[in-house]
Amino acid sequence: MTSLSLLLVLLLSLSLSAAAHDGPPPSQDLIHSSCLQASYPSLCIRTLSSYSGAVNTPQDLAQATLSVSLSLARDLSRYLSNSSANLRQASKRQRAAVDDCVEQIGDSVEELSNTLGLLRHLPYGDRRSFRLQMSNAQTWVSAALTNEDTCLDGFKEVDGEVKFDVKKRISKVAKATSNALYMINRLDVGTPAGRKKLTAP
């Protein structure tokens, strides 16, 4: 084989090798394929993009989506607390809606935080304990979602600029929480599947 032929073979091999590595990392594929079935796929993919490389199992995905929801809920809680303190000139109905939301979102933060702690220590070796913990997780996240929806409903009869800003923020938190609940429900009850690497659904 001539030197030119060897060079061409080498270049072809390098080209094929580079092409094989051009695709997205496996964890990014897994996030995308899992999010497609979530309640809000676009939000799911966008908010989990920063977790690419750290998500390899259903449990990882559940924790990541829950972390996103918790972070948004905490930001909303701070925003509502600040808004409540600055609404002295607002209507009584508007102040009441914000004050109610402060309490409701505060409860959501606590419920999401408790769930995240639980998911980090799931007892896969004990079927009964696992099912109990999963039931608690689903109950807490469902309660958090209910609180967020109740907060949103409280602004139906409220007018003003604050209403639109608050509704936009609450809606995003509720959508993220809905996605988190979906990922928690995907965990296989009573099996170690949550620790196994994901494959596309």
mmCIF file of N, CA, C and O in Angstrom, residues 152 163-173:
data_model
loop_
_atom_site.group_PDB
_atom_site.id
_atom_site.type_symbol
_atom_site.label_atom_id
_atom_site.label_comp_id
_atom_site.label_asym_id
_atom_site.label_seq_id
_atom_site.Cartn_x
_atom_site.Cartn_y
_atom_site.Cartn_z
ATOM 1 N N LEU A 152 -53.012 30.294 42.331
ATOM 2 C CA LEU A 152 -53.350 30.863 41.021
ATOM 3 C C LEU A 152 -54.829 31.230 40.949
ATOM 4 O O LEU A 152 -55.189 32.295 40.438
ATOM 5 N N LYS A 163 -51.007 41.132 39.364
ATOM 6 C CA LYS A 163 -51.744 39.916 39.020
ATOM 7 C C LYS A 163 -51.071 39.177 37.872
ATOM 8 O O LYS A 163 -50.851 37.956 37.945
ATOM 9 N N PHE A 164 -50.733 39.879 36.803
ATOM 10 C CA PHE A 164 -50.182 39.236 35.619
ATOM 11 C C PHE A 164 -48.778 38.689 35.882
ATOM 12 O O PHE A 164 -48.432 37.594 35.423
ATOM 13 N N ASP A 165 -47.984 39.420 36.645
ATOM 14 C CA ASP A 165 -46.639 38.967 36.964
ATOM 15 C C ASP A 165 -46.686 37.736 37.859
ATOM 16 O O ASP A 165 -45.989 36.736 37.634
ATOM 17 N N VAL A 166 -47.536 37.800 38.885
ATOM 18 C CA VAL A 166 -47.664 36.676 39.811
ATOM 19 C C VAL A 166 -48.208 35.448 39.093
ATOM 20 O O VAL A 166 -47.707 34.330 39.272
ATOM 21 N N LYS A 167 -49.231 35.629 38.271
ATOM 22 C CA LYS A 167 -49.828 34.500 37.553
ATOM 23 C C LYS A 167 -48.804 33.823 36.643
ATOM 24 O O LYS A 167 -48.766 32.590 36.553
ATOM 25 N N LYS A 168 -47.977 34.618 35.993
ATOM 26 C CA LYS A 168 -46.947 34.062 35.110
ATOM 27 C C LYS A 168 -45.949 33.223 35.900
ATOM 28 O O LYS A 168 -45.577 32.117 35.495
ATOM 29 N N ARG A 169 -45.531 33.740 37.047
ATOM 30 C CA ARG A 169 -44.553 33.028 37.877
ATOM 31 C C ARG A 169 -45.156 31.760 38.485
ATOM 32 O O ARG A 169 -44.515 30.702 38.504
ATOM 33 N N ILE A 170 -46.385 31.868 38.981
ATOM 34 C CA ILE A 170 -47.037 30.713 39.591
ATOM 35 C C ILE A 170 -47.261 29.621 38.551
ATOM 36 O O ILE A 170 -47.071 28.429 38.818
ATOM 37 N N SER A 171 -47.671 30.029 37.367
ATOM 38 C CA SER A 171 -47.929 29.071 36.296
ATOM 39 C C SER A 171 -46.664 28.267 35.963
ATOM 40 O O SER A 171 -46.730 27.044 35.762
ATOM 41 N N LYS A 172 -45.526 28.922 35.933
ATOM 42 C CA LYS A 172 -44.270 28.232 35.627
ATOM 43 C C LYS A 172 -43.917 27.235 36.724
ATOM 44 O O LYS A 172 -43.492 26.109 36.452
ATOM 45 N N VAL A 173 -44.116 27.640 37.984
ATOM 46 C CA VAL A 173 -43.828 26.735 39.101
ATOM 47 C C VAL A 173 -44.754 25.523 39.038
ATOM 48 O O VAL A 173 -44.318 24.377 39.225
#
